[in-house]
Short mmCIF file of C-alpha atoms and ligand atoms in Angstrom, two decimals:
data_model
loop_
_atom_site.label_atom_id
_atom_site.label_comp_id
_atom_site.label_asym_id
_atom_site.label_seq_id
_atom_site.Cartn_x
_atom_site.Cartn_y
_atom_site.Cartn_z
CA MET A 1 0.53 -1.92 -26.92
CA LEU A 2 -1.18 1.39 -26.29
CA ASN A 3 1.11 3.51 -24.11
CA ILE A 4 -0.44 6.82 -23.18
CA VAL A 5 1.06 9.76 -21.34
CA MET A 6 -1.42 12.05 -19.57
CA PHE A 7 0.00 15.55 -19.64
CA GLY A 8 -1.41 18.60 -17.92
CA ALA A 9 -1.21 20.91 -14.93
CA PRO A 10 -2.22 19.80 -11.43
CA GLY A 11 -6.03 19.72 -11.39
CA SER A 12 -6.35 19.27 -15.16
CA GLY A 13 -8.15 15.93 -14.71
CA LYS A 14 -5.36 13.44 -15.49
CA GLY A 15 -6.40 11.03 -12.73
CA THR A 16 -10.13 11.20 -13.50
CA GLN A 17 -9.58 10.63 -17.20
CA SER A 18 -7.03 7.86 -16.56
CA ASP A 19 -9.61 5.96 -14.51
CA MET A 20 -12.09 6.20 -17.39
CA LEU A 21 -9.48 5.21 -19.99
CA ILE A 22 -8.19 2.10 -18.21
CA GLU A 23 -11.66 0.57 -18.34
CA THR A 24 -12.21 1.28 -22.01
CA TYR A 25 -8.80 0.17 -23.24
CA GLN A 26 -7.80 -2.36 -20.51
CA LEU A 27 -4.61 -0.49 -19.67
CA PHE A 28 -2.45 -0.51 -16.57
CA HIS A 29 -2.53 2.82 -14.72
CA ILE A 30 0.64 4.21 -13.14
CA SER A 31 0.16 7.41 -11.16
CA THR A 32 3.52 8.40 -9.69
CA GLY A 33 1.70 10.68 -7.20
CA ASP A 34 -0.33 7.68 -5.98
CA VAL A 35 2.83 5.54 -5.71
CA LEU A 36 4.47 8.24 -3.56
CA ARG A 37 1.38 8.81 -1.38
CA ASP A 38 1.13 5.04 -0.81
CA ASN A 39 4.77 5.01 0.34
CA ILE A 40 4.09 7.91 2.72
CA LYS A 41 1.12 6.03 4.17
CA ARG A 42 3.21 2.89 4.68
CA GLY A 43 6.06 4.90 6.24
CA THR A 44 8.77 3.60 3.85
CA GLU A 45 12.14 5.34 3.38
CA LEU A 46 10.95 6.56 -0.02
CA GLY A 47 7.80 7.92 1.63
CA LYS A 48 9.84 9.86 4.17
CA THR A 49 11.96 11.42 1.42
CA ALA A 50 8.95 12.15 -0.81
CA LYS A 51 6.84 13.82 1.88
CA ASP A 52 9.10 16.88 2.18
CA TYR A 53 9.04 17.51 -1.56
CA ILE A 54 5.29 16.93 -1.92
CA ASP A 55 4.38 19.21 0.98
CA LYS A 56 6.48 22.00 -0.56
CA GLY A 57 4.96 21.45 -4.00
CA GLN A 58 8.40 20.54 -5.36
CA LEU A 59 9.34 17.66 -7.66
CA ILE A 60 11.09 14.54 -6.41
CA PRO A 61 14.57 14.43 -8.05
CA ASP A 62 14.58 12.95 -11.57
CA GLU A 63 16.95 10.06 -10.90
CA LEU A 64 14.95 8.83 -7.92
CA MET A 65 11.66 9.18 -9.79
CA THR A 66 12.92 7.46 -12.92
CA GLY A 67 14.17 4.49 -10.89
CA ILE A 68 10.81 4.18 -9.14
CA LEU A 69 8.96 4.26 -12.43
CA ALA A 70 11.14 1.54 -13.98
CA SER A 71 10.55 -0.77 -11.03
CA VAL A 72 6.77 -0.21 -11.07
CA VAL A 73 6.70 -0.98 -14.82
CA ASP A 74 8.79 -4.14 -14.42
CA GLU A 75 6.90 -5.41 -11.37
CA ASN A 76 3.62 -5.12 -13.30
CA ALA A 77 4.76 -6.33 -16.74
CA ASP A 78 1.97 -8.96 -16.72
CA LYS A 79 -0.84 -6.49 -16.10
CA ALA A 80 0.66 -3.97 -18.52
CA ARG A 81 0.47 -6.28 -21.53
CA ASN A 82 -2.10 -4.10 -23.38
CA GLY A 83 -0.27 -0.93 -22.46
CA VAL A 84 0.23 1.64 -19.72
CA ILE A 85 -1.26 5.01 -18.83
CA PHE A 86 1.45 7.21 -17.36
CA ASP A 87 -0.27 9.75 -15.11
CA GLY A 88 1.94 12.41 -13.57
CA PHE A 89 5.09 11.14 -15.28
CA PRO A 90 7.09 12.56 -17.01
CA ARG A 91 7.19 15.99 -15.37
CA THR A 92 10.55 17.15 -16.77
CA ILE A 93 12.42 16.82 -20.06
CA ALA A 94 14.96 14.53 -18.32
CA GLN A 95 12.11 12.24 -17.23
CA ALA A 96 10.64 12.26 -20.75
CA GLU A 97 14.00 11.25 -22.21
CA ALA A 98 14.36 8.52 -19.59
CA LEU A 99 10.85 7.23 -20.39
CA ASP A 100 11.57 7.09 -24.14
CA LYS A 101 14.76 5.14 -23.40
CA MET A 102 13.06 2.84 -20.92
CA LEU A 103 10.25 1.96 -23.34
CA ALA A 104 12.67 1.47 -26.25
CA GLU A 105 14.71 -0.97 -24.13
CA ARG A 106 11.49 -2.93 -23.58
CA GLY A 107 10.64 -2.94 -27.30
CA THR A 108 7.82 -0.42 -27.15
CA ALA A 109 7.16 3.35 -27.34
CA ILE A 110 4.67 6.08 -26.47
CA SER A 111 1.55 5.80 -28.66
CA ALA A 112 -0.03 9.12 -27.70
CA VAL A 113 0.35 12.01 -25.30
CA ILE A 114 -2.98 13.44 -24.18
CA GLY A 115 -2.55 17.08 -23.14
CA LEU A 116 -5.40 18.46 -21.03
CA ASP A 117 -5.90 22.18 -21.49
CA VAL A 118 -7.61 23.90 -18.54
CA PRO A 119 -7.54 27.63 -17.62
CA GLU A 120 -5.59 28.46 -14.47
CA GLU A 121 -8.58 29.77 -12.46
CA VAL A 122 -10.43 26.49 -13.09
CA LEU A 123 -7.36 24.50 -11.95
CA VAL A 124 -7.14 26.43 -8.68
CA ALA A 125 -10.87 26.04 -7.98
CA ARG A 126 -10.74 22.29 -8.68
CA LEU A 127 -7.68 21.76 -6.46
CA LEU A 128 -9.15 23.73 -3.55
CA ASN A 129 -12.33 21.69 -3.86
CA ARG A 130 -10.36 18.40 -3.93
CA GLY A 131 -8.47 19.58 -0.83
CA LYS A 132 -11.80 19.97 0.97
CA GLU A 133 -13.20 16.65 -0.24
CA GLN A 134 -10.14 14.40 -0.06
CA GLY A 135 -7.92 16.20 2.42
CA ARG A 136 -4.78 15.96 0.27
CA SER A 137 -2.03 17.79 2.18
CA ASP A 138 -0.74 19.55 -0.97
CA ASP A 139 -4.16 20.90 -2.04
CA ASN A 140 -3.93 24.19 -0.11
CA LEU A 141 -3.59 27.60 -1.75
CA GLU A 142 0.10 28.14 -0.96
CA THR A 143 1.23 24.71 -2.19
CA ILE A 144 -1.12 24.91 -5.20
CA ASN A 145 0.60 28.14 -6.30
CA ASP A 146 4.03 26.51 -5.88
CA ARG A 147 2.92 23.47 -7.88
CA LEU A 148 1.58 25.63 -10.69
CA LYS A 149 4.92 27.51 -10.83
CA VAL A 150 6.80 24.19 -11.00
CA TYR A 151 4.42 23.07 -13.73
CA HIS A 152 5.08 26.17 -15.84
CA ASN A 153 8.85 26.05 -15.36
CA SER A 154 9.62 22.32 -15.50
CA THR A 155 6.68 20.44 -17.02
CA ALA A 156 5.12 22.77 -19.62
CA PRO A 157 8.22 22.48 -21.91
CA LEU A 158 7.18 18.84 -22.51
CA LYS A 159 4.46 20.18 -24.80
CA GLN A 160 7.05 21.17 -27.39
CA TYR A 161 9.06 17.98 -26.79
CA TYR A 162 6.07 15.78 -27.65
CA GLU A 163 4.83 18.09 -30.42
CA GLU A 164 8.17 17.56 -32.15
CA GLN A 165 7.74 13.79 -31.79
CA GLY A 166 4.32 14.08 -33.45
CA VAL A 167 2.50 12.27 -30.62
CA LEU A 168 0.79 15.18 -28.84
CA HIS A 169 -3.03 15.43 -28.85
CA MET A 170 -4.25 18.58 -27.08
CA ILE A 171 -7.74 18.28 -25.62
CA LYS A 172 -10.06 20.91 -24.14
CA GLY A 173 -10.18 19.81 -20.50
CA THR A 174 -13.26 21.72 -19.35
CA ASP A 175 -17.00 20.78 -19.29
CA THR A 176 -18.00 17.45 -17.75
CA PRO A 177 -15.59 14.51 -17.28
CA ALA A 178 -17.73 12.59 -19.82
CA ASP A 179 -17.32 15.40 -22.40
CA VAL A 180 -13.55 15.38 -21.95
CA PHE A 181 -13.47 11.59 -22.13
CA ASN A 182 -15.36 11.58 -25.45
CA ARG A 183 -12.85 14.05 -26.89
CA ILE A 184 -9.96 11.83 -25.81
CA LYS A 185 -11.64 8.70 -27.14
CA ALA A 186 -12.07 10.35 -30.55
CA GLU A 187 -8.28 10.83 -30.67
CA LEU A 188 -7.36 7.35 -29.39
CA ASP A 189 -9.86 5.14 -31.21
CA PRO A 190 -8.06 5.52 -34.56
CA LEU A 191 -4.84 4.33 -32.88
CA VAL A 192 -6.19 0.99 -31.60
P1 AMP B 201 0.28 14.27 -8.41
O1 AMP B 201 -0.54 13.31 -7.61
O2 AMP B 201 0.63 13.72 -9.76
O3 AMP B 201 -0.30 15.65 -8.47
O4 AMP B 201 1.69 14.41 -7.64
C1 AMP B 201 1.76 14.95 -6.33
C2 AMP B 201 3.21 15.30 -6.00
O5 AMP B 201 4.03 14.13 -6.08
C3 AMP B 201 3.87 16.29 -6.95
O6 AMP B 201 3.56 17.64 -6.60
C4 AMP B 201 5.34 15.97 -6.73
O7 AMP B 201 5.81 16.48 -5.49
C5 AMP B 201 5.32 14.44 -6.61
N1 AMP B 201 5.46 13.80 -7.93
C6 AMP B 201 4.53 13.03 -8.56
N2 AMP B 201 4.98 12.60 -9.75
C7 AMP B 201 6.23 13.11 -9.90
C8 AMP B 201 7.22 13.07 -10.92
N3 AMP B 201 7.01 12.42 -12.07
N4 AMP B 201 8.39 13.72 -10.70
C9 AMP B 201 8.63 14.38 -9.56
N5 AMP B 201 7.74 14.49 -8.57
C10 AMP B 201 6.55 13.87 -8.72
#
């Protein structure tokens, strides 16, 4: 199994690169942001809870998020036979520890963490542009700034966590999506 964690700030290209990677390596893509947005659209209880956090640029509490992730993994065990791309999860050390435990209980582990490195001004420009094109409610300047703060405080420490595990591959996340993809592929091909 090839289990990949996409790690990077909002706007770093995790979703775009995940879409390209699932085709090449036949992986199952789990975007926790997409799972939450789908619940908001369907008006579920989870969606109602998640909306407040998302609109403020805050993280959904770890315990709730970890439970959601475990059920998505288990519901899709068939499709995830070759491996999973985790996109937008983990976002805290507690989530990373929960993911390690969850995978170990299922007899597997993280194969690689792909860290996308993108300068802050490029992130902001990309997110504002996505807000215009896709109308995502959290892609406005105020919420973007809150999300970047949350990223620096809660998510960035994962870099050291995964560096210590020896699974982190940092990638330059600028230039075209195809350029970034080729850099990622060069890191992953030796692992398959
Ligand atoms: P994303 O689509 O990954 O940018 O996520 C959009 C929003 O969903 C985030 O700003 C959070 O409010 C929420 N979210 C997504 N994934 C997580 C997670 N792993 N932990 C907590 N909140 C999350």
